[in-house]
Amino acid sequence: MSVSRPTKPRTRVVHAGRHPGDYHGVVNPPVYHASTILKPTMAERAAGQSAPPPNYKQGQQPAMFYGRGGTPTTFAFEEAVCLLYDAHDVVAVPSGLAAITVGLLATLKAGDHLLMTDTTYFPTRKFCDQVLAGFGIETTYYDPRVGAGIAELLRDNTRVVYTESPGSLSFELQDIPAIAEAAHARDVAVMMDNTWGTPLYCRPFELGVDIVNEAVTKYIGGHSDVMMGMIASTERYANAVRTAARLHGHYVAPDELYLAQRGLRTLGVRLKQCEETGLTLARWLENRPEIAAVLHPGLESHPDHALWKRDFSGASGLFSVVLKPVPEAAYAAFVDGLEIFGMGASWGGFESLVKPGNPKAERTATSWPHDGPLLRIHAGLEDVDDLIADLEAGFDRLNAICRTAA
Ligand SMILES: *Cc1c(COP(=O)(O)O)cnc(C)c1O
């Protein structure tokens, strides 16, 4: 895209990374299936091998030498997200989890220490405990609400403070600028999982983050049919991250990249609708007698609402509710009978989902204050009246069983 004026993120979502003029005017990028990429002469082969690192912001794509290193299909997606994030570089990897592991392995080595938020996406925790520990990298879990207090947890060998805001099960927000200030004073890198906020609702680099990872699987893909992740970095970490992704052998297939860039084009409107529906559901649930707490940062009742207002420009459609304690059979009757909400992992697609969660079992540095069951809700693109009717019927089933049990 070449527009002479600076553009807003919602415009960039639509145009960034597309170059119709290079492809006969075709609006979307071509899908290149490639392993071998031929070079006509020794000189051109050598030029490719000594090409400078990519700089998407200056229109400089990575050199093409072999399918694993990417093709214009790869670069179209990476450039789009890079411009959207205002990052120095973005590299696509095969899953959101790969984005997390590549970012950590690009910055940590044996003997280093990692500070990990206690409310992190659970597979991140398993990676720290089961893989990093074996490499001689020690992880300390910290309270997500530690803020500037992170300074007291930094050790001489701490290399990375990893954040996820909000936690994608229990929705605590982190004071990222305070954490970044303390970390940078000791030359420690700050990573952030920004899957919830996306580049449209959170600008992590402006908050002081060095490396951002996002599960493209969720909102950017948006249609529950793509697995992908991306890592965005500042100039300082760009080369280490891209090199780590390549040397770990990560590669994203062209059809997946195509679907991801197609999903990206409608992110603005989808996210807006998910936000509106999510907030309507959250407010309705707040008034239900069966509910002990609604964990949605966009609600005034959320303990971190002020941080959300300061650091985010919107809320996605993912939040949780905690029910008052009920017999297991009543909770099951509520969930099993839902007709529009599906039960399943992932989120960010067009459809509404619920997923039972157990935050008590997924934390070690903080305690969980609730006794009743937690249900994570993703607000999709259906009519909100139908979603409310589905939940209302669920509460009727739940109450009927509670009455018989009493
Ligand atoms: C789903 C998710 C991931 C991992 O993404 P995958 O593509 O499923 O590997 C990482 N972080 C968060 C917050 C997620 O919700």
Short mmCIF file of C-alpha atoms and ligand atoms in Angstrom, two decimals:
data_model
loop_
_atom_site.label_atom_id
_atom_site.label_comp_id
_atom_site.label_asym_id
_atom_site.label_seq_id
_atom_site.Cartn_x
_atom_site.Cartn_y
_atom_site.Cartn_z
CA MET A 1 0.00 0.00 0.00
CA SER A 2 1.39 3.43 -0.76
CA VAL A 3 -0.74 6.15 0.78
CA SER A 4 0.92 9.52 1.16
CA ARG A 5 -0.65 10.22 4.58
CA PRO A 6 -0.27 8.18 7.78
CA THR A 7 -3.21 5.77 8.08
CA LYS A 8 -5.19 4.43 11.02
CA PRO A 9 -5.01 0.77 12.09
CA ARG A 10 -8.48 -0.04 10.68
CA THR A 11 -7.34 1.16 7.28
CA ARG A 12 -4.07 -0.74 7.53
CA VAL A 13 -5.98 -3.93 8.38
CA VAL A 14 -7.64 -3.68 4.97
CA HIS A 15 -4.70 -2.59 2.82
CA ALA A 16 -1.36 -3.46 4.43
CA GLY A 17 0.73 -6.16 2.74
CA ARG A 18 -1.29 -6.20 -0.49
CA HIS A 19 0.41 -5.21 -3.75
CA PRO A 20 -2.13 -5.74 -6.54
CA GLY A 21 0.14 -3.90 -9.00
CA ASP A 22 2.68 -6.72 -8.69
CA TYR A 23 0.09 -9.37 -9.54
CA HIS A 24 -1.87 -8.16 -12.58
CA GLY A 25 -4.21 -6.13 -10.36
CA VAL A 26 -5.43 -9.15 -8.42
CA VAL A 27 -6.59 -7.86 -5.04
CA ASN A 28 -5.26 -10.70 -2.88
CA PRO A 29 -1.71 -12.09 -2.85
CA PRO A 30 -1.03 -15.24 -4.89
CA VAL A 31 -0.55 -18.58 -3.12
CA TYR A 32 2.91 -19.90 -3.94
CA HIS A 33 3.55 -23.58 -3.27
CA ALA A 34 7.31 -23.86 -3.20
CA SER A 35 10.25 -25.80 -1.93
CA THR A 36 12.86 -25.24 -4.65
CA ILE A 37 13.45 -21.67 -5.77
CA LEU A 38 15.73 -21.44 -8.82
CA LYS A 39 18.48 -18.87 -9.20
CA PRO A 40 19.56 -18.19 -12.78
CA THR A 41 23.18 -17.26 -12.10
CA MET A 42 25.90 -17.69 -9.49
CA ALA A 43 25.86 -13.93 -8.97
CA GLU A 44 22.14 -13.81 -8.17
CA ARG A 45 22.49 -16.77 -5.85
CA ALA A 46 25.28 -15.01 -3.99
CA ALA A 47 23.27 -11.78 -3.82
CA GLY A 48 20.38 -13.65 -2.20
CA GLN A 49 22.66 -15.23 0.36
CA SER A 50 24.19 -11.93 1.40
CA ALA A 51 20.90 -9.98 1.35
CA PRO A 52 20.30 -7.70 4.37
CA PRO A 53 17.68 -8.72 6.97
CA PRO A 54 14.09 -7.79 6.08
CA ASN A 55 12.65 -4.40 6.90
CA TYR A 56 8.97 -4.48 5.97
CA LYS A 57 8.40 -0.90 7.06
CA GLN A 58 10.89 0.22 4.42
CA GLY A 59 9.48 -2.12 1.79
CA GLN A 60 12.37 -4.57 2.09
CA GLN A 61 11.21 -8.20 2.10
CA PRO A 62 13.33 -11.19 3.13
CA ALA A 63 15.46 -12.72 0.38
CA MET A 64 13.96 -15.80 -1.30
CA PHE A 65 16.21 -18.81 -1.40
CA TYR A 66 14.21 -21.88 -0.38
CA GLY A 67 10.56 -22.60 0.46
CA ARG A 68 11.18 -22.87 4.20
CA GLY A 69 12.40 -19.27 4.27
CA GLY A 70 9.12 -18.03 2.82
CA THR A 71 7.65 -16.80 -0.47
CA PRO A 72 5.63 -13.69 -1.39
CA THR A 73 2.60 -15.41 0.23
CA THR A 74 4.51 -15.47 3.53
CA PHE A 75 5.82 -11.95 3.14
CA ALA A 76 2.38 -10.52 2.32
CA PHE A 77 1.02 -11.73 5.65
CA GLU A 78 4.10 -10.80 7.66
CA GLU A 79 4.28 -7.32 6.13
CA ALA A 80 0.60 -6.68 6.86
CA VAL A 81 0.91 -7.58 10.54
CA CYS A 82 4.26 -5.80 10.84
CA LEU A 83 2.74 -2.52 9.60
CA LEU A 84 -0.27 -3.04 11.83
CA TYR A 85 1.85 -3.53 14.94
CA ASP A 86 4.41 -0.88 13.99
CA ALA A 87 6.99 -3.56 14.62
CA HIS A 88 10.48 -3.80 13.14
CA ASP A 89 9.82 -7.35 11.98
CA VAL A 90 7.13 -10.02 12.11
CA VAL A 91 7.70 -13.70 11.54
CA ALA A 92 4.89 -16.20 11.01
CA VAL A 93 5.12 -19.60 12.73
CA PRO A 94 2.84 -22.66 12.63
CA SER A 95 0.89 -22.04 15.86
CA GLY A 96 0.37 -19.57 18.64
CA LEU A 97 2.31 -21.88 20.94
CA ALA A 98 5.25 -21.91 18.50
CA ALA A 99 5.23 -18.10 18.66
CA ILE A 100 5.66 -18.35 22.44
CA THR A 101 8.39 -21.00 22.36
CA VAL A 102 10.37 -19.30 19.58
CA GLY A 103 10.30 -15.96 21.38
CA LEU A 104 11.53 -17.58 24.60
CA LEU A 105 14.19 -19.71 22.92
CA ALA A 106 15.44 -16.71 20.92
CA THR A 107 16.18 -14.82 24.13
CA LEU A 108 17.09 -17.46 26.75
CA LYS A 109 20.02 -19.82 27.11
CA ALA A 110 21.26 -22.32 29.71
CA GLY A 111 21.78 -20.65 33.10
CA ASP A 112 19.28 -17.85 32.44
CA HIS A 113 16.27 -16.99 34.57
CA LEU A 114 12.75 -16.27 33.31
CA LEU A 115 9.95 -14.40 35.12
CA MET A 116 6.60 -15.79 33.95
CA THR A 117 3.17 -14.43 34.81
CA ASP A 118 1.24 -16.88 36.98
CA THR A 119 -1.87 -16.53 34.81
CA THR A 120 -0.19 -17.44 31.55
CA TYR A 121 -1.83 -19.57 28.86
CA PHE A 122 -1.41 -23.04 30.37
CA PRO A 123 0.72 -24.67 27.61
CA THR A 124 3.26 -21.83 28.12
CA ARG A 125 3.61 -22.98 31.72
CA LYS A 126 4.06 -26.57 30.61
CA PHE A 127 6.77 -25.48 28.14
CA CYS A 128 8.65 -23.72 30.95
CA ASP A 129 8.35 -26.64 33.36
CA GLN A 130 8.89 -29.49 30.93
CA VAL A 131 11.23 -28.07 28.27
CA LEU A 132 13.03 -24.95 29.52
CA ALA A 133 13.79 -26.59 32.87
CA GLY A 134 15.55 -29.41 31.03
CA PHE A 135 17.71 -26.86 29.22
CA GLY A 136 18.85 -25.37 32.53
CA ILE A 137 16.60 -22.31 32.30
CA GLU A 138 14.84 -21.53 35.59
CA THR A 139 11.31 -20.08 35.69
CA THR A 140 9.81 -18.09 38.55
CA TYR A 141 6.06 -17.46 38.39
CA TYR A 142 4.92 -14.05 39.58
CA ASP A 143 1.63 -12.38 40.50
CA PRO A 144 0.29 -10.73 37.30
CA ARG A 145 -0.64 -7.66 39.39
CA VAL A 146 2.95 -7.19 40.62
CA GLY A 147 3.46 -3.95 38.61
CA ALA A 148 6.68 -2.09 39.49
CA GLY A 149 7.26 -4.73 42.21
CA ILE A 150 8.73 -6.92 39.47
CA ALA A 151 12.02 -5.10 40.21
CA GLU A 152 12.40 -7.11 43.43
CA LEU A 153 12.10 -10.38 41.53
CA LEU A 154 14.79 -9.59 38.94
CA ARG A 155 18.01 -11.50 39.43
CA ASP A 156 21.42 -10.99 37.85
CA ASN A 157 20.67 -13.79 35.38
CA THR A 158 17.07 -12.78 34.59
CA ARG A 159 16.82 -12.28 30.82
CA VAL A 160 13.08 -12.14 30.13
CA VAL A 161 9.89 -11.00 31.86
CA TYR A 162 6.98 -12.67 30.10
CA THR A 163 3.53 -11.09 30.33
CA GLU A 164 0.04 -11.89 29.14
CA SER A 165 -2.58 -9.21 29.63
CA PRO A 166 -5.28 -9.96 30.41
CA GLY A 167 -4.76 -13.58 31.48
CA SER A 168 -6.91 -15.47 28.99
CA LEU A 169 -8.75 -17.56 31.59
CA SER A 170 -9.03 -15.33 34.66
CA PHE A 171 -8.60 -11.85 33.08
CA GLU A 172 -6.21 -10.11 35.48
CA LEU A 173 -4.55 -7.13 33.76
CA GLN A 174 -0.87 -6.33 34.04
CA ASP A 175 0.70 -2.90 34.44
CA ILE A 176 2.91 -3.41 31.38
CA PRO A 177 4.56 0.06 31.37
CA ALA A 178 5.59 -0.32 35.04
CA ILE A 179 6.94 -3.82 34.40
CA ALA A 180 8.79 -2.67 31.26
CA GLU A 181 10.40 0.25 33.05
CA ALA A 182 11.75 -1.97 35.81
CA ALA A 183 12.89 -4.65 33.36
CA HIS A 184 14.61 -2.23 30.99
CA ALA A 185 16.49 -0.62 33.87
CA ARG A 186 18.25 -4.00 34.15
CA ASP A 187 18.42 -4.64 30.38
CA VAL A 188 15.84 -7.44 30.61
CA ALA A 189 13.55 -8.17 27.64
CA VAL A 190 9.76 -7.93 28.01
CA MET A 191 7.57 -10.35 26.08
CA MET A 192 3.79 -10.12 25.83
CA ASP A 193 1.09 -12.49 24.61
CA ASN A 194 -1.32 -10.08 22.90
CA THR A 195 -3.81 -12.63 21.56
CA TRP A 196 -6.70 -11.07 23.50
CA GLY A 197 -6.09 -7.45 22.49
CA THR A 198 -4.84 -7.94 18.92
CA PRO A 199 -2.96 -5.01 17.31
CA LEU A 200 -6.29 -3.17 17.00
CA TYR A 201 -7.06 -2.95 20.73
CA CYS A 202 -3.60 -3.02 22.30
CA ARG A 203 -0.33 -1.41 21.14
CA PRO A 204 2.28 -3.36 23.15
CA PHE A 205 5.35 -1.61 21.70
CA GLU A 206 3.97 1.73 22.91
CA LEU A 207 3.69 0.16 26.40
CA GLY A 208 7.37 -0.83 26.35
CA VAL A 209 7.18 -4.44 25.17
CA ASP A 210 10.12 -5.79 23.13
CA ILE A 211 8.67 -8.99 21.67
CA VAL A 212 4.95 -9.59 21.03
CA ASN A 213 3.44 -12.98 20.31
CA GLU A 214 -0.09 -13.58 19.12
CA ALA A 215 -2.07 -16.68 18.25
CA VAL A 216 -3.21 -15.91 14.69
CA THR A 217 -5.42 -18.98 15.21
CA LYS A 218 -7.77 -16.77 17.22
CA TYR A 219 -8.92 -13.35 15.97
CA ILE A 220 -6.76 -12.78 12.90
CA GLY A 221 -7.66 -16.17 11.42
CA GLY A 222 -11.14 -15.59 12.75
CA HIS A 223 -12.93 -18.55 11.16
CA SER A 224 -11.88 -21.55 13.31
CA ASP A 225 -10.02 -23.15 10.40
CA VAL A 226 -6.39 -21.98 10.68
CA MET A 227 -3.62 -22.69 13.15
CA MET A 228 -0.89 -20.05 13.12
CA GLY A 229 1.15 -17.74 15.29
CA MET A 230 3.24 -14.62 14.80
CA ILE A 231 6.07 -12.91 16.62
CA ALA A 232 6.60 -9.17 16.29
CA SER A 233 9.80 -7.59 17.55
CA THR A 234 11.64 -4.33 17.96
CA GLU A 235 14.83 -3.83 15.96
CA ARG A 236 16.96 -5.04 18.85
CA TYR A 237 15.39 -8.52 18.94
CA ALA A 238 14.22 -8.92 15.33
CA ASN A 239 17.21 -10.82 14.05
CA ALA A 240 17.39 -13.21 17.02
CA VAL A 241 13.68 -14.03 16.67
CA ARG A 242 13.70 -14.55 12.89
CA THR A 243 16.87 -16.65 13.13
CA ALA A 244 15.41 -18.80 15.93
CA ALA A 245 12.18 -19.41 13.96
CA ARG A 246 14.16 -20.48 10.90
CA LEU A 247 16.72 -22.64 12.74
CA HIS A 248 14.00 -24.45 14.69
CA GLY A 249 12.66 -25.41 11.28
CA HIS A 250 9.37 -23.53 11.55
CA TYR A 251 7.54 -23.00 8.31
CA VAL A 252 3.94 -22.00 7.58
CA ALA A 253 2.16 -23.53 4.60
CA PRO A 254 0.93 -21.15 1.87
CA ASP A 255 -2.76 -22.02 2.10
CA GLU A 256 -2.72 -21.25 5.84
CA LEU A 257 -0.98 -17.93 5.22
CA TYR A 258 -3.53 -17.08 2.57
CA LEU A 259 -6.44 -17.81 4.91
CA ALA A 260 -4.80 -15.81 7.70
CA GLN A 261 -4.33 -12.72 5.52
CA ARG A 262 -7.92 -13.08 4.32
CA GLY A 263 -9.18 -13.28 7.90
CA LEU A 264 -7.13 -10.20 8.77
CA ARG A 265 -9.07 -8.00 6.31
CA THR A 266 -12.30 -8.26 8.34
CA LEU A 267 -10.68 -8.15 11.80
CA GLY A 268 -11.90 -4.60 12.42
CA VAL A 269 -15.62 -5.29 12.01
CA ARG A 270 -15.53 -8.74 13.59
CA LEU A 271 -13.73 -7.51 16.66
CA LYS A 272 -16.11 -4.60 17.07
CA GLN A 273 -19.12 -6.94 16.98
CA CYS A 274 -17.48 -9.45 19.36
CA GLU A 275 -16.77 -6.56 21.75
CA GLU A 276 -20.34 -5.27 21.68
CA THR A 277 -21.91 -8.72 22.06
CA GLY A 278 -19.41 -9.71 24.76
CA LEU A 279 -20.17 -6.60 26.81
CA THR A 280 -23.93 -7.10 26.43
CA LEU A 281 -23.62 -10.70 27.60
CA ALA A 282 -21.31 -9.71 30.46
CA ARG A 283 -23.72 -7.02 31.72
CA TRP A 284 -26.67 -9.41 31.45
CA LEU A 285 -24.75 -12.12 33.32
CA GLU A 286 -23.75 -9.64 36.05
CA ASN A 287 -27.43 -9.35 36.96
CA ARG A 288 -28.09 -13.09 37.13
CA PRO A 289 -28.49 -14.51 40.66
CA GLU A 290 -26.60 -17.71 39.65
CA ILE A 291 -23.38 -15.77 38.98
CA ALA A 292 -20.74 -15.01 41.63
CA ALA A 293 -18.46 -12.89 39.41
CA VAL A 294 -18.11 -11.72 35.82
CA LEU A 295 -14.44 -11.41 34.83
CA HIS A 296 -14.53 -8.90 31.96
CA PRO A 297 -11.98 -6.02 31.97
CA GLY A 298 -14.45 -3.76 30.16
CA LEU A 299 -16.90 -3.83 33.09
CA GLU A 300 -16.65 -1.03 35.64
CA SER A 301 -16.80 -3.72 38.34
CA HIS A 302 -13.56 -5.36 37.15
CA PRO A 303 -10.72 -4.65 39.62
CA ASP A 304 -8.33 -3.73 36.76
CA HIS A 305 -10.85 -1.71 34.74
CA ALA A 306 -8.72 1.48 35.07
CA LEU A 307 -5.65 -0.27 33.62
CA TRP A 308 -7.76 -1.60 30.76
CA LYS A 309 -9.01 1.91 30.00
CA ARG A 310 -5.48 3.26 30.06
CA ASP A 311 -3.77 0.59 27.93
CA PHE A 312 -6.46 -0.82 25.62
CA SER A 313 -8.75 0.85 23.10
CA GLY A 314 -11.33 -1.93 23.18
CA ALA A 315 -12.25 -5.36 24.53
CA SER A 316 -12.37 -8.53 22.51
CA GLY A 317 -15.21 -11.03 22.95
CA LEU A 318 -13.51 -13.34 25.45
CA PHE A 319 -14.31 -13.25 29.17
CA SER A 320 -15.18 -15.59 32.03
CA VAL A 321 -17.90 -15.99 34.60
CA VAL A 322 -17.73 -17.72 37.96
CA LEU A 323 -20.93 -19.43 39.01
CA LYS A 324 -22.04 -19.74 42.59
CA PRO A 325 -21.28 -23.26 43.85
CA VAL A 326 -23.81 -25.75 42.42
CA PRO A 327 -23.99 -29.56 42.20
CA GLU A 328 -21.91 -30.91 39.29
CA ALA A 329 -25.07 -32.25 37.63
CA ALA A 330 -26.64 -28.78 37.59
CA TYR A 331 -23.54 -27.24 35.99
CA ALA A 332 -23.46 -30.06 33.43
CA ALA A 333 -27.14 -29.55 32.61
CA PHE A 334 -26.44 -25.85 32.02
CA VAL A 335 -23.49 -26.48 29.67
CA ASP A 336 -24.61 -29.70 27.92
CA GLY A 337 -27.96 -28.31 26.82
CA LEU A 338 -26.62 -25.13 25.18
CA GLU A 339 -27.77 -25.07 21.55
CA ILE A 340 -25.95 -22.09 20.06
CA PHE A 341 -22.81 -21.91 22.22
CA GLY A 342 -20.49 -24.78 21.32
CA MET A 343 -18.09 -26.24 23.88
CA GLY A 344 -14.51 -26.27 22.68
CA ALA A 345 -11.00 -24.89 22.85
CA SER A 346 -9.85 -21.88 20.89
CA TRP A 347 -11.79 -18.66 20.36
CA GLY A 348 -11.78 -15.62 18.09
CA GLY A 349 -13.84 -17.33 15.38
CA PHE A 350 -17.26 -16.25 14.13
CA GLU A 351 -19.10 -18.56 16.51
CA SER A 352 -19.83 -18.36 20.22
CA LEU A 353 -18.15 -20.85 22.54
CA VAL A 354 -17.98 -21.87 26.17
CA LYS A 355 -15.17 -23.73 27.88
CA PRO A 356 -15.06 -24.85 31.53
CA GLY A 357 -11.79 -23.81 33.20
CA ASN A 358 -10.01 -24.55 36.45
CA PRO A 359 -7.75 -21.61 37.36
CA LYS A 360 -6.97 -23.08 40.77
CA ALA A 361 -5.10 -25.95 39.07
CA GLU A 362 -3.18 -23.64 36.73
CA ARG A 363 -1.42 -21.26 39.16
CA THR A 364 1.29 -21.54 41.81
CA ALA A 365 2.23 -17.97 42.85
CA THR A 366 -1.26 -16.65 43.53
CA SER A 367 -4.42 -18.04 45.11
CA TRP A 368 -7.84 -18.30 43.48
CA PRO A 369 -10.59 -16.69 45.56
CA HIS A 370 -13.66 -18.46 44.13
CA ASP A 371 -15.32 -21.79 44.98
CA GLY A 372 -17.84 -22.12 42.15
CA PRO A 373 -17.07 -23.33 38.63
CA LEU A 374 -15.48 -21.01 36.04
CA LEU A 375 -16.89 -20.88 32.53
CA ARG A 376 -15.01 -19.05 29.78
CA ILE A 377 -17.24 -17.48 27.14
CA HIS A 378 -16.41 -16.32 23.63
CA ALA A 379 -18.98 -13.97 22.12
CA GLY A 380 -19.27 -14.65 18.41
CA LEU A 381 -21.19 -12.96 15.62
CA GLU A 382 -24.68 -14.39 16.27
CA ASP A 383 -27.62 -12.18 17.30
CA VAL A 384 -27.12 -11.40 20.97
CA ASP A 385 -30.83 -11.99 21.76
CA ASP A 386 -30.45 -15.63 20.69
CA LEU A 387 -27.29 -16.00 22.77
CA ILE A 388 -29.05 -14.63 25.85
CA ALA A 389 -32.02 -16.95 25.27
CA ASP A 390 -29.60 -19.91 25.05
CA LEU A 391 -28.00 -18.93 28.39
CA GLU A 392 -31.37 -18.24 29.99
CA ALA A 393 -32.62 -21.73 29.09
CA GLY A 394 -29.39 -23.06 30.59
CA PHE A 395 -30.03 -21.29 33.89
CA ASP A 396 -33.56 -22.78 33.90
CA ARG A 397 -32.07 -26.28 33.59
CA LEU A 398 -29.50 -25.51 36.29
CA ASN A 399 -32.10 -24.15 38.70
CA ALA A 400 -34.45 -27.09 38.13
CA ILE A 401 -31.71 -29.51 39.24
CA CYS A 402 -30.71 -27.32 42.21
CA ARG A 403 -34.37 -27.30 43.37
CA THR A 404 -34.62 -31.12 43.20
CA ALA A 405 -31.29 -31.47 45.01
CA ALA A 406 -32.42 -29.12 47.81
C1 LIG B 1 -4.74 -20.24 21.88
C2 LIG B 1 -3.75 -19.40 22.56
C3 LIG B 1 -2.38 -19.56 22.31
C4 LIG B 1 -1.85 -20.65 21.44
O1 LIG B 1 -2.28 -20.61 20.12
P1 LIG B 1 -2.35 -21.96 19.25
O2 LIG B 1 -2.45 -21.45 17.85
O3 LIG B 1 -3.55 -22.71 19.73
O4 LIG B 1 -1.09 -22.72 19.48
C5 LIG B 1 -1.50 -18.70 22.94
N1 LIG B 1 -1.93 -17.74 23.77
C6 LIG B 1 -3.22 -17.56 24.04
C7 LIG B 1 -3.64 -16.48 24.98
C8 LIG B 1 -4.18 -18.39 23.45
O5 LIG B 1 -5.47 -18.22 23.74
#
